mmCIF file of C-alpha atoms and ligand atoms in Angstrom:
data_model
loop_
_atom_site.group_PDB
_atom_site.id
_atom_site.type_symbol
_atom_site.label_atom_id
_atom_site.label_comp_id
_atom_site.label_asym_id
_atom_site.label_seq_id
_atom_site.Cartn_x
_atom_site.Cartn_y
_atom_site.Cartn_z
ATOM 1 C CA UNK A 107 0.000 0.000 0.000
ATOM 2 C CA UNK A 108 1.473 3.354 -0.917
ATOM 3 C CA UNK A 109 0.191 6.870 -0.391
ATOM 4 C CA UNK A 110 -0.449 9.134 -3.397
ATOM 5 C CA UNK A 111 2.439 11.522 -4.080
ATOM 6 C CA UNK A 112 2.243 14.698 -1.996
ATOM 7 C CA UNK A 113 1.442 17.922 -3.895
ATOM 8 C CA UNK A 114 3.731 19.659 -1.378
ATOM 9 C CA UNK A 115 6.829 17.532 -2.032
ATOM 10 C CA UNK A 116 9.557 17.905 -4.633
ATOM 11 C CA UNK A 117 12.737 15.993 -5.385
ATOM 12 C CA UNK A 118 13.588 18.389 -8.229
ATOM 13 C CA UNK A 119 13.532 21.946 -6.856
ATOM 14 C CA UNK A 120 15.058 23.431 -10.028
ATOM 15 C CA UNK A 121 11.898 22.528 -11.948
ATOM 16 C CA UNK A 122 9.242 22.530 -9.222
ATOM 17 C CA UNK A 123 6.011 24.505 -9.229
ATOM 18 C CA UNK A 124 5.335 26.413 -6.040
ATOM 19 C CA UNK A 125 2.280 25.462 -3.978
ATOM 20 C CA UNK A 126 1.286 27.025 -0.656
ATOM 21 C CA UNK A 127 -1.938 25.173 0.180
ATOM 22 C CA UNK A 128 -2.882 21.498 0.438
ATOM 23 C CA UNK A 129 -5.108 19.197 2.420
ATOM 24 C CA UNK A 130 -3.369 18.017 5.604
ATOM 25 C CA UNK A 131 -1.461 14.820 4.886
ATOM 26 C CA UNK A 132 1.483 12.699 5.952
ATOM 27 C CA UNK A 133 4.257 14.180 3.855
ATOM 28 C CA UNK A 134 7.070 12.065 5.317
ATOM 29 C CA UNK A 135 7.216 9.104 7.703
ATOM 30 C CA UNK A 136 5.665 10.115 11.040
ATOM 31 C CA UNK A 137 5.162 13.671 9.802
ATOM 32 C CA UNK A 138 1.875 15.470 9.218
ATOM 33 C CA UNK A 139 1.968 18.610 7.110
ATOM 34 C CA UNK A 140 -0.677 21.333 7.329
ATOM 35 C CA UNK A 141 -0.037 23.757 4.466
ATOM 36 C CA UNK A 142 -2.250 26.831 4.515
ATOM 37 C CA UNK A 143 0.038 29.667 3.302
ATOM 38 C CA UNK A 144 2.247 28.849 6.285
ATOM 39 C CA UNK A 145 3.392 25.280 6.898
ATOM 40 C CA UNK A 146 2.748 23.585 10.227
ATOM 41 C CA UNK A 147 4.372 20.210 10.875
ATOM 42 C CA UNK A 148 3.571 17.592 13.495
ATOM 43 C CA UNK A 149 6.280 14.997 14.140
ATOM 44 C CA UNK A 150 5.469 11.739 15.932
ATOM 45 C CA UNK A 151 8.142 10.816 18.496
ATOM 46 C CA UNK A 152 8.253 8.175 21.255
ATOM 47 C CA UNK A 153 7.584 10.936 23.820
ATOM 48 C CA UNK A 154 4.634 12.516 22.020
ATOM 49 C CA UNK A 155 4.150 15.007 19.215
ATOM 50 C CA UNK A 156 6.427 17.890 18.295
ATOM 51 C CA UNK A 157 4.541 20.695 16.579
ATOM 52 C CA UNK A 158 6.701 22.979 14.448
ATOM 53 C CA UNK A 159 5.072 26.402 13.951
ATOM 54 C CA UNK A 160 1.478 26.296 15.210
ATOM 55 C CA UNK A 161 0.600 28.904 12.579
ATOM 56 C CA UNK A 162 -1.855 31.803 12.424
ATOM 57 C CA UNK A 163 -4.214 32.481 15.317
ATOM 58 C CA UNK A 164 -7.211 32.199 12.976
ATOM 59 C CA UNK A 165 -6.004 28.863 11.541
ATOM 60 C CA UNK A 166 -5.409 27.322 14.992
ATOM 61 C CA UNK A 167 -8.686 25.359 15.088
ATOM 62 C CA UNK A 168 -8.020 23.907 11.602
ATOM 63 C CA UNK A 169 -4.505 22.850 12.562
ATOM 64 C CA UNK A 170 -5.757 21.320 15.790
ATOM 65 C CA UNK A 171 -8.475 19.349 13.982
ATOM 66 C CA UNK A 172 -6.007 18.057 11.380
ATOM 67 C CA UNK A 173 -3.436 16.975 13.960
ATOM 68 C CA UNK A 174 -6.029 15.289 16.159
ATOM 69 C CA UNK A 175 -7.543 13.431 13.194
ATOM 70 C CA UNK A 176 -4.057 12.043 12.578
ATOM 71 C CA UNK A 177 -2.835 11.287 16.096
ATOM 72 C CA UNK A 178 -4.151 11.372 19.648
ATOM 73 C CA UNK A 179 -0.665 11.318 21.171
ATOM 74 C CA UNK A 180 -0.046 14.113 23.675
ATOM 75 C CA UNK A 181 1.568 17.289 22.390
ATOM 76 C CA UNK A 182 4.991 17.125 24.003
ATOM 77 C CA UNK A 183 6.601 20.195 22.435
ATOM 78 C CA UNK A 184 5.656 23.139 20.280
ATOM 79 C CA UNK A 185 8.402 25.183 18.667
ATOM 80 C CA UNK A 186 8.282 28.632 17.103
ATOM 81 C CA UNK A 187 10.893 28.827 14.333
ATOM 82 C CA UNK A 188 10.351 32.580 14.858
ATOM 83 C CA UNK A 189 7.706 34.805 16.389
ATOM 84 C CA UNK A 190 5.949 36.078 13.244
ATOM 85 C CA UNK A 191 2.156 36.160 13.373
ATOM 86 C CA UNK A 192 1.798 33.443 10.735
ATOM 87 C CA UNK A 193 3.934 31.011 12.744
ATOM 88 C CA UNK A 194 3.602 31.472 16.501
ATOM 89 C CA UNK A 195 -0.042 32.220 17.282
ATOM 90 C CA UNK A 196 -2.032 29.043 16.561
ATOM 91 C CA UNK A 197 -1.487 27.022 19.729
ATOM 92 C CA UNK A 198 -4.583 28.065 21.716
ATOM 93 C CA UNK A 199 -6.891 25.163 20.681
ATOM 94 C CA UNK A 200 -4.280 22.624 21.849
ATOM 95 C CA UNK A 201 -4.005 24.320 25.247
ATOM 96 C CA UNK A 202 -7.785 24.613 25.548
ATOM 97 C CA UNK A 203 -8.093 20.885 24.813
ATOM 98 C CA UNK A 204 -5.789 20.086 27.737
ATOM 99 C CA UNK A 205 -2.351 19.722 26.152
ATOM 100 C CA UNK A 206 0.558 21.144 28.171
ATOM 101 C CA UNK A 207 3.421 21.315 25.674
ATOM 102 C CA UNK A 208 6.811 22.721 26.324
ATOM 103 C CA UNK A 209 6.938 25.800 24.075
ATOM 104 C CA UNK A 210 10.424 26.291 22.694
ATOM 105 C CA UNK A 211 11.726 29.417 21.009
ATOM 106 C CA UNK A 212 14.949 31.305 20.543
ATOM 107 C CA UNK A 213 15.285 33.862 23.353
ATOM 108 C CA UNK A 214 14.748 36.943 21.163
ATOM 109 C CA UNK A 215 11.183 35.766 20.558
ATOM 110 C CA UNK A 216 10.299 37.142 23.993
ATOM 111 C CA UNK A 217 11.564 40.636 23.082
ATOM 112 C CA UNK A 218 9.643 40.370 19.818
ATOM 113 C CA UNK A 219 6.362 39.775 21.630
ATOM 114 C CA UNK A 220 7.084 42.731 23.947
ATOM 115 C CA UNK A 221 7.738 44.899 20.882
ATOM 116 C CA UNK A 222 4.519 43.691 19.256
ATOM 117 C CA UNK A 223 2.633 44.807 22.354
ATOM 118 C CA UNK A 224 4.422 48.185 22.372
ATOM 119 C CA UNK A 225 3.775 48.899 18.673
ATOM 120 C CA UNK A 226 0.465 47.144 18.167
ATOM 121 C CA UNK A 227 -1.292 49.888 16.189
ATOM 122 C CA UNK A 228 1.726 50.457 13.963
ATOM 123 C CA UNK A 229 2.086 46.762 13.156
ATOM 124 C CA UNK A 230 -1.629 46.424 12.480
ATOM 125 C CA UNK A 231 -1.396 49.190 9.870
ATOM 126 C CA UNK A 232 1.787 47.803 8.336
ATOM 127 C CA UNK A 233 0.157 44.427 7.868
ATOM 128 C CA UNK A 234 -2.997 45.976 6.455
ATOM 129 C CA UNK A 235 -0.915 47.769 3.807
ATOM 130 C CA UNK A 236 1.492 44.896 3.139
ATOM 131 C CA UNK A 237 -1.226 42.293 2.576
ATOM 132 C CA UNK A 238 -3.967 44.695 1.316
ATOM 133 C CA UNK A 239 -6.315 43.749 4.172
ATOM 134 C CA UNK A 240 -9.689 45.469 4.619
ATOM 135 C CA UNK A 241 -8.745 46.764 8.080
ATOM 136 C CA UNK A 242 -5.764 46.930 10.438
ATOM 137 C CA UNK A 243 -5.317 43.598 12.147
ATOM 138 C CA UNK A 244 -2.635 42.166 14.435
ATOM 139 C CA UNK A 245 -2.857 39.659 17.294
ATOM 140 C CA UNK A 246 -2.928 40.977 20.846
ATOM 141 C CA UNK A 247 -2.826 37.688 22.771
ATOM 142 C CA UNK A 248 0.550 35.967 23.045
ATOM 143 C CA UNK A 249 1.263 32.379 23.939
ATOM 144 C CA UNK A 250 4.688 32.863 25.453
ATOM 145 C CA UNK A 251 7.538 30.397 25.075
ATOM 146 C CA UNK A 252 8.138 28.297 28.168
ATOM 147 C CA UNK A 253 11.699 27.331 27.254
ATOM 148 C CA UNK A 254 14.058 29.679 25.434
ATOM 149 C CA UNK A 255 17.656 29.264 24.377
ATOM 150 C CA UNK A 256 20.420 31.556 23.136
ATOM 151 C CA UNK A 257 22.556 29.396 20.828
ATOM 152 C CA UNK A 258 21.374 25.802 20.811
ATOM 153 C CA UNK A 259 19.355 23.272 22.700
ATOM 154 C CA UNK A 260 19.050 19.494 22.449
ATOM 155 C CA UNK A 261 16.022 17.502 23.525
ATOM 156 C CA UNK A 262 15.980 13.738 23.982
ATOM 157 C CA UNK A 263 12.568 12.345 23.021
ATOM 158 C CA UNK A 264 12.710 8.584 23.526
ATOM 159 C CA UNK A 265 15.450 7.438 21.169
ATOM 160 C CA UNK A 266 15.277 10.648 19.145
ATOM 161 C CA UNK A 267 17.540 13.686 19.583
ATOM 162 C CA UNK A 268 16.036 16.980 18.466
ATOM 163 C CA UNK A 269 18.441 19.904 18.046
ATOM 164 C CA UNK A 270 17.320 23.521 18.096
ATOM 165 C CA UNK A 271 19.826 26.017 16.659
ATOM 166 C CA UNK A 272 19.520 29.811 16.846
ATOM 167 C CA UNK A 273 19.819 31.848 13.666
ATOM 168 C CA UNK A 274 19.141 35.314 12.340
ATOM 169 C CA UNK A 275 17.707 36.119 8.951
ATOM 170 C CA UNK A 276 14.164 37.241 8.312
ATOM 171 C CA UNK A 277 14.103 37.947 12.042
ATOM 172 C CA UNK A 278 16.529 38.115 14.961
ATOM 173 C CA UNK A 279 14.626 35.332 16.751
ATOM 174 C CA UNK A 280 14.887 32.531 14.213
ATOM 175 C CA UNK A 281 15.865 28.953 14.876
ATOM 176 C CA UNK A 282 16.047 25.780 12.856
ATOM 177 C CA UNK A 283 15.273 22.275 14.059
ATOM 178 C CA UNK A 284 17.388 19.258 13.154
ATOM 179 C CA UNK A 285 16.495 15.618 13.810
ATOM 180 C CA UNK A 286 19.640 13.733 12.747
ATOM 181 C CA UNK A 287 18.260 10.177 13.182
ATOM 182 C CA UNK A 288 15.622 10.986 10.551
ATOM 183 C CA UNK A 289 17.716 13.562 8.648
ATOM 184 C CA UNK A 290 14.748 15.931 9.016
ATOM 185 C CA UNK A 291 15.543 19.663 8.879
ATOM 186 C CA UNK A 292 12.940 22.315 9.693
ATOM 187 C CA UNK A 293 14.238 25.668 8.518
ATOM 188 C CA UNK A 294 11.338 28.042 9.251
ATOM 189 C CA UNK A 295 11.394 31.073 6.972
ATOM 190 C CA UNK A 296 15.088 30.735 6.164
ATOM 191 C CA UNK A 297 13.569 29.095 3.044
ATOM 192 C CA UNK A 298 10.185 30.393 1.829
ATOM 193 C CA UNK A 299 10.183 29.374 -1.854
ATOM 194 C CA UNK A 300 10.619 33.029 -2.815
ATOM 195 C CA UNK A 301 13.633 35.318 -2.850
ATOM 196 C CA UNK A 302 14.557 35.829 0.830
ATOM 197 C CA UNK A 303 12.277 38.248 2.647
ATOM 198 C CA UNK A 304 15.097 40.324 4.093
ATOM 199 C CA UNK A 305 14.466 43.780 2.754
ATOM 200 C CA UNK A 306 10.851 44.392 3.768
ATOM 201 C CA UNK A 307 10.425 48.201 3.476
ATOM 202 C CA UNK A 308 8.006 48.559 6.387
ATOM 203 C CA UNK A 309 9.539 46.329 9.015
ATOM 204 C CA UNK A 310 12.429 46.195 11.431
ATOM 205 C CA UNK A 311 16.016 45.278 10.607
ATOM 206 C CA UNK A 312 16.680 41.989 8.845
ATOM 207 C CA UNK A 313 19.955 40.055 8.626
ATOM 208 C CA UNK A 314 21.108 38.969 5.158
ATOM 209 C CA UNK A 315 24.646 37.971 6.235
ATOM 210 C CA UNK A 316 23.530 35.870 9.203
ATOM 211 C CA UNK A 317 20.868 34.419 6.918
ATOM 212 C CA UNK A 318 23.474 33.210 4.426
ATOM 213 C CA UNK A 319 25.585 31.868 7.308
ATOM 214 C CA UNK A 320 22.635 29.854 8.635
ATOM 215 C CA UNK A 321 21.825 28.462 5.177
ATOM 216 C CA UNK A 322 25.432 27.334 4.731
ATOM 217 C CA UNK A 323 25.500 25.776 8.207
ATOM 218 C CA UNK A 324 22.292 23.881 7.409
ATOM 219 C CA UNK A 325 23.730 22.757 4.060
ATOM 220 C CA UNK A 326 26.516 21.059 6.029
ATOM 221 C CA UNK A 327 24.067 18.868 7.973
ATOM 222 C CA UNK A 328 23.427 16.543 5.021
ATOM 223 C CA UNK A 329 19.670 16.576 5.596
ATOM 224 C CA UNK A 330 17.558 14.262 3.444
ATOM 225 C CA UNK A 331 14.360 16.218 4.059
ATOM 226 C CA UNK A 332 13.883 19.978 4.201
ATOM 227 C CA UNK A 333 10.676 21.299 5.752
ATOM 228 C CA UNK A 334 10.355 25.039 5.042
ATOM 229 C CA UNK A 335 8.048 27.624 6.607
ATOM 230 C CA UNK A 336 6.228 28.150 3.314
ATOM 231 C CA UNK A 337 6.118 26.201 0.068
ATOM 232 C CA UNK A 338 7.310 22.753 -0.859
ATOM 233 C CA UNK A 339 9.044 20.114 1.205
ATOM 234 C CA UNK A 340 12.299 19.084 -0.479
ATOM 235 C CA UNK A 341 13.488 15.490 -0.463
ATOM 236 C CA UNK A 342 16.944 14.194 -1.373
ATOM 237 C CA UNK A 343 20.291 15.270 0.061
ATOM 238 C CA UNK A 344 21.495 16.897 -3.178
ATOM 239 C CA UNK A 345 18.188 18.684 -3.726
ATOM 240 C CA UNK A 346 18.173 20.017 -0.169
ATOM 241 C CA UNK A 347 21.766 21.202 -0.471
ATOM 242 C CA UNK A 348 21.024 22.933 -3.788
ATOM 243 C CA UNK A 349 18.118 24.917 -2.332
ATOM 244 C CA UNK A 350 20.147 25.953 0.713
ATOM 245 C CA UNK A 351 23.382 26.871 -1.061
ATOM 246 C CA UNK A 352 21.713 28.602 -4.028
ATOM 247 C CA UNK A 353 19.725 30.769 -1.628
ATOM 248 C CA UNK A 354 22.890 31.576 0.318
ATOM 249 C CA UNK A 355 24.668 32.489 -2.925
ATOM 250 C CA UNK A 356 21.755 34.697 -3.997
ATOM 251 C CA UNK A 357 22.255 36.676 -0.788
ATOM 252 C CA UNK A 358 26.073 36.689 -0.952
ATOM 253 C CA UNK A 359 26.044 38.149 -4.472
ATOM 254 C CA UNK A 360 23.995 41.108 -3.222
ATOM 255 C CA UNK A 361 25.920 41.439 0.041
ATOM 256 C CA UNK A 362 29.310 41.501 -1.710
ATOM 257 C CA UNK A 363 28.262 44.205 -4.173
ATOM 258 C CA UNK A 364 26.890 46.387 -1.401
ATOM 259 C CA UNK A 365 30.057 46.017 0.676
ATOM 260 C CA UNK A 366 32.390 46.845 -2.221
ATOM 261 C CA UNK A 367 30.372 49.930 -3.147
ATOM 262 C CA UNK A 368 29.916 51.147 0.425
ATOM 263 C CA UNK A 369 33.630 50.770 1.109
ATOM 264 C CA UNK A 370 34.421 52.639 -2.104
ATOM 265 C CA UNK A 371 32.470 55.583 -0.704
ATOM 266 C CA UNK A 372 29.436 55.444 -2.942
ATOM 267 C CA UNK A 373 26.298 57.115 -1.651
ATOM 268 C CA UNK A 374 23.299 55.027 -0.614
ATOM 269 C CA UNK A 375 21.467 56.250 -3.699
ATOM 270 C CA UNK A 376 24.266 55.093 -5.993
ATOM 271 C CA UNK A 377 24.447 51.712 -4.265
ATOM 272 C CA UNK A 378 20.681 51.137 -4.440
ATOM 273 C CA UNK A 379 20.578 51.730 -8.179
ATOM 274 C CA UNK A 380 23.769 49.825 -9.039
ATOM 275 C CA UNK A 381 23.381 46.488 -7.238
ATOM 276 C CA UNK A 382 21.614 43.615 -9.001
ATOM 277 C CA UNK A 383 20.946 39.992 -8.053
ATOM 278 C CA UNK A 384 22.638 37.132 -9.903
ATOM 279 C CA UNK A 385 20.625 36.752 -13.106
ATOM 280 C CA UNK A 386 20.771 32.964 -13.245
ATOM 281 C CA UNK A 387 19.959 32.358 -9.584
ATOM 282 C CA UNK A 388 17.059 34.803 -9.846
ATOM 283 C CA UNK A 389 15.346 32.404 -12.282
ATOM 284 C CA UNK A 390 15.255 29.521 -9.772
ATOM 285 C CA UNK A 391 11.683 28.488 -8.838
ATOM 286 C CA UNK A 392 12.563 29.041 -5.175
ATOM 287 C CA UNK A 393 14.201 32.455 -5.710
ATOM 288 C CA UNK A 394 11.531 34.415 -7.574
ATOM 289 C CA UNK A 395 11.126 37.977 -6.262
ATOM 290 C CA UNK A 396 7.374 37.664 -5.836
ATOM 291 C CA UNK A 397 7.391 38.476 -2.147
ATOM 292 C CA UNK A 398 10.284 40.773 -1.312
ATOM 293 C CA UNK A 399 12.373 42.771 -3.809
ATOM 294 C CA UNK A 400 16.169 42.477 -4.168
ATOM 295 C CA UNK A 401 16.554 46.270 -4.102
ATOM 296 C CA UNK A 402 14.954 46.251 -0.657
ATOM 297 C CA UNK A 403 17.655 43.829 0.507
ATOM 298 C CA UNK A 404 20.234 46.410 -0.602
ATOM 299 C CA UNK A 405 18.500 49.098 1.461
ATOM 300 C CA UNK A 406 18.368 46.791 4.438
ATOM 301 C CA UNK A 407 22.126 46.222 4.247
ATOM 302 C CA UNK A 408 22.701 49.976 4.015
ATOM 303 C CA UNK A 409 20.613 50.349 7.184
ATOM 304 C CA UNK A 410 22.500 47.522 8.876
ATOM 305 C CA UNK A 411 25.941 48.940 8.193
ATOM 306 C CA UNK A 412 25.168 52.633 7.866
ATOM 307 C CA UNK A 413 22.874 55.309 9.212
ATOM 308 C CA UNK A 414 19.564 56.509 7.888
ATOM 309 C CA UNK A 415 20.956 59.471 5.919
ATOM 310 C CA UNK A 416 20.426 58.950 2.184
ATOM 311 C CA UNK A 417 23.441 60.937 0.952
ATOM 312 C CA UNK A 418 21.460 64.035 -0.056
ATOM 313 C CA UNK A 419 22.395 66.913 2.281
ATOM 314 C CA UNK A 420 19.045 68.644 1.679
ATOM 315 C CA UNK A 421 17.308 65.614 3.150
ATOM 316 C CA UNK A 422 19.263 65.815 6.401
ATOM 317 C CA UNK A 423 17.061 68.482 8.011
ATOM 318 C CA UNK A 424 14.610 68.865 5.148
ATOM 319 C CA UNK A 425 11.675 71.062 4.210
ATOM 320 C CA UNK A 426 8.427 69.133 4.364
ATOM 321 C CA UNK A 427 7.515 67.204 1.227
ATOM 322 C CA UNK A 428 4.451 69.451 0.889
ATOM 323 C CA UNK A 429 6.633 72.601 0.789
ATOM 324 C CA UNK A 430 8.990 70.985 -1.729
ATOM 325 C CA UNK A 431 6.030 69.965 -3.909
ATOM 326 C CA UNK A 432 4.465 73.428 -3.753
ATOM 327 C CA UNK A 433 7.768 74.980 -4.839
ATOM 328 C CA UNK A 434 8.195 72.533 -7.736
ATOM 329 C CA UNK A 435 4.622 73.156 -8.900
ATOM 330 C CA UNK A 436 5.193 76.926 -8.791
ATOM 331 C CA UNK A 437 8.417 76.548 -10.781
ATOM 332 C CA UNK A 438 6.586 74.457 -13.373
ATOM 333 C CA UNK A 439 3.976 77.183 -13.795
ATOM 334 C CA UNK A 440 1.290 75.488 -11.711
ATOM 335 C CA UNK A 441 0.005 72.078 -10.694
ATOM 336 C CA UNK A 442 -1.675 71.551 -14.062
ATOM 337 C CA UNK A 443 1.707 71.610 -15.774
ATOM 338 C CA UNK A 444 3.047 68.999 -13.329
ATOM 339 C CA UNK A 445 -0.001 66.798 -13.948
ATOM 340 C CA UNK A 446 0.300 67.175 -17.737
ATOM 341 C CA UNK A 447 3.960 66.182 -17.654
ATOM 342 C CA UNK A 448 3.214 63.251 -15.332
ATOM 343 C CA UNK A 449 0.456 62.085 -17.663
ATOM 344 C CA UNK A 450 2.824 62.307 -20.649
ATOM 345 C CA UNK A 451 5.455 60.255 -18.822
ATOM 346 C CA UNK A 452 2.880 57.658 -17.840
ATOM 347 C CA UNK A 453 1.512 57.452 -21.386
ATOM 348 C CA UNK A 454 5.090 57.140 -22.623
ATOM 349 C CA UNK A 455 5.671 54.122 -20.397
ATOM 350 C CA UNK A 456 7.701 55.710 -17.582
ATOM 351 C CA UNK A 457 5.494 55.092 -14.556
ATOM 352 C CA UNK A 458 8.559 55.209 -12.293
ATOM 353 C CA UNK A 459 9.279 58.877 -13.019
ATOM 354 C CA UNK A 460 5.567 59.710 -13.423
ATOM 355 C CA UNK A 461 5.028 58.565 -9.817
ATOM 356 C CA UNK A 462 7.270 61.379 -8.562
ATOM 357 C CA UNK A 463 5.257 63.955 -10.518
ATOM 358 C CA UNK A 464 1.999 62.496 -9.218
ATOM 359 C CA UNK A 465 3.276 62.814 -5.649
ATOM 360 C CA UNK A 466 4.382 66.437 -6.240
ATOM 361 C CA UNK A 467 1.046 67.324 -7.833
ATOM 362 C CA UNK A 468 -1.144 65.739 -5.129
ATOM 363 C CA UNK A 469 0.970 67.158 -2.322
ATOM 364 C CA UNK A 470 0.954 70.655 -3.838
ATOM 365 C CA UNK A 471 -2.823 70.497 -4.490
ATOM 366 C CA UNK A 472 -4.552 67.618 -2.663
ATOM 367 C CA UNK A 473 -8.022 68.722 -3.866
ATOM 368 C CA UNK A 474 -7.012 68.794 -7.536
ATOM 369 C CA UNK A 475 -8.939 65.989 -9.254
ATOM 370 C CA UNK A 476 -6.581 65.673 -12.213
ATOM 371 C CA UNK A 477 -3.651 65.311 -9.812
ATOM 372 C CA UNK A 478 -5.397 62.573 -7.826
ATOM 373 C CA UNK A 479 -6.469 60.815 -11.032
ATOM 374 C CA UNK A 480 -2.850 60.847 -12.202
ATOM 375 C CA UNK A 481 -1.752 59.385 -8.881
ATOM 376 C CA UNK A 482 -4.405 56.657 -9.097
ATOM 377 C CA UNK A 483 -3.412 55.732 -12.660
ATOM 378 C CA UNK A 484 0.315 55.818 -11.940
ATOM 379 C CA UNK A 485 0.057 53.332 -9.081
ATOM 380 C CA UNK A 486 -2.395 51.163 -10.953
ATOM 381 C CA UNK A 487 0.256 50.928 -13.663
ATOM 382 C CA UNK A 488 3.038 50.215 -11.185
ATOM 383 C CA UNK A 489 0.910 47.432 -9.706
ATOM 384 C CA UNK A 490 0.703 45.734 -13.078
ATOM 385 C CA UNK A 491 4.458 46.103 -13.583
ATOM 386 C CA UNK A 492 5.601 44.885 -10.170
ATOM 387 C CA UNK A 493 5.479 41.305 -8.896
ATOM 388 C CA UNK A 494 6.931 41.772 -5.387
ATOM 389 C CA UNK A 495 4.119 41.697 -2.821
ATOM 390 C CA UNK A 496 6.012 44.113 -0.526
ATOM 391 C CA UNK A 497 5.960 46.747 -3.268
ATOM 392 C CA UNK A 498 2.492 45.906 -4.537
ATOM 393 C CA UNK A 499 0.868 46.379 -1.128
ATOM 394 C CA UNK A 500 2.258 49.910 -0.864
ATOM 395 C CA UNK A 501 1.311 50.795 -4.457
ATOM 396 C CA UNK A 502 -2.216 49.484 -3.937
ATOM 397 C CA UNK A 503 -2.585 51.540 -0.739
ATOM 398 C CA UNK A 504 -1.371 54.678 -2.566
ATOM 399 C CA UNK A 505 -3.812 54.018 -5.401
ATOM 400 C CA UNK A 506 -6.634 53.622 -2.890
ATOM 401 C CA UNK A 507 -5.627 56.891 -1.155
ATOM 402 C CA UNK A 508 -6.067 58.652 -4.506
ATOM 403 C CA UNK A 509 -9.421 56.957 -5.082
ATOM 404 C CA UNK A 510 -10.574 58.071 -1.639
ATOM 405 C CA UNK A 511 -9.482 61.652 -2.368
ATOM 406 C CA UNK A 512 -11.348 61.551 -5.695
ATOM 407 C CA UNK A 513 -14.512 60.247 -4.051
ATOM 408 C CA UNK A 514 -14.252 62.992 -1.448
ATOM 409 C CA UNK A 515 -13.785 65.609 -4.168
ATOM 410 C CA UNK A 516 -16.878 64.447 -6.092
ATOM 411 C CA UNK A 517 -18.831 64.473 -2.787
ATOM 412 C CA UNK A 518 -17.797 68.121 -2.345
ATOM 413 C CA UNK A 519 -18.986 69.138 -5.818
ATOM 414 C CA UNK A 520 -22.198 67.084 -5.795
HETATM 415 ZN ZN1 LIG B 863 6.405 33.079 7.518
#
């Protein structure tokens, strides 16, 4: 008797098709996979279940049902590969049903939860914009880790050793989980089946160098199975190594260019526009820039190693953007001239430059309908041209701001 092949498993990552959702199923021996944007894994051990990433708060009941339909063994351990809302907030139904798992996380997860509490409103708005949600939303109830570690931790579960290793990458509170007897490696969001999410324009510092280090360390483990935080499970030692080392190289290529240019004294603006990812690696199915954007990784490195100043002395203690826009519009002979030029650029295919004119026009004259219509059309165009979700969310929000201003303006004249 053999199970049908899993839609979430590949042995050929160079030619795989990404999937993020599947019915819960046993993807590997003694391993249940719940794939619903984020991957949750339940591992059967002699001491009970280990749950890797309980998932979103809202998906908790689904995860619980799936795990309990598969096994009634007690939940011995839950681990957060990091404290992001899609990974570390789904445990409540297990606790309510009477499980008392040890909850393991890297120690920085605790600071993360404190920061989430401190900046709740800000994070709710960031997530609304990033994922184009109808309203601000962010969890307020935390299920705190009960066992944290700084560098590494080993658990003995019957005859099985489970190693937890701290890492930095998408977050400062990452860890990966290694079960050598099974050659199972859980890497959290250090692999997401997209170009690494380490430039996110709206979020706190990310760690491209530590990320590459962690990927290379994991590549040395000789894992047979790779269980990522999102996307497909990878099977086969060579396939696993390829995914890990190609992703590390993708980061190193960007990191090295940024370092060379920074050390040569180039300004942040010059560095941002000059650095490019490796063209061949960027075509890999697991390195598509559909989530984050490589240019955002460059900016994140500039923030990591430099200050916030952009290299333009006028921007150090600047005039407000509204005053700058008003001055530019006056120089152009009025807002209408700025709008006309922006429209011409947009019609000519340069939405990138047209966006600057749309911002000047709407800031100089927020009630000007033609200016707001230009802004709406510019960002609608940029949405069609851009595949990175981190950019698309911001463009969509800007487009909606213009639509709101237009609706307000027609309400005024009605
Ligand atoms: Zn994630």
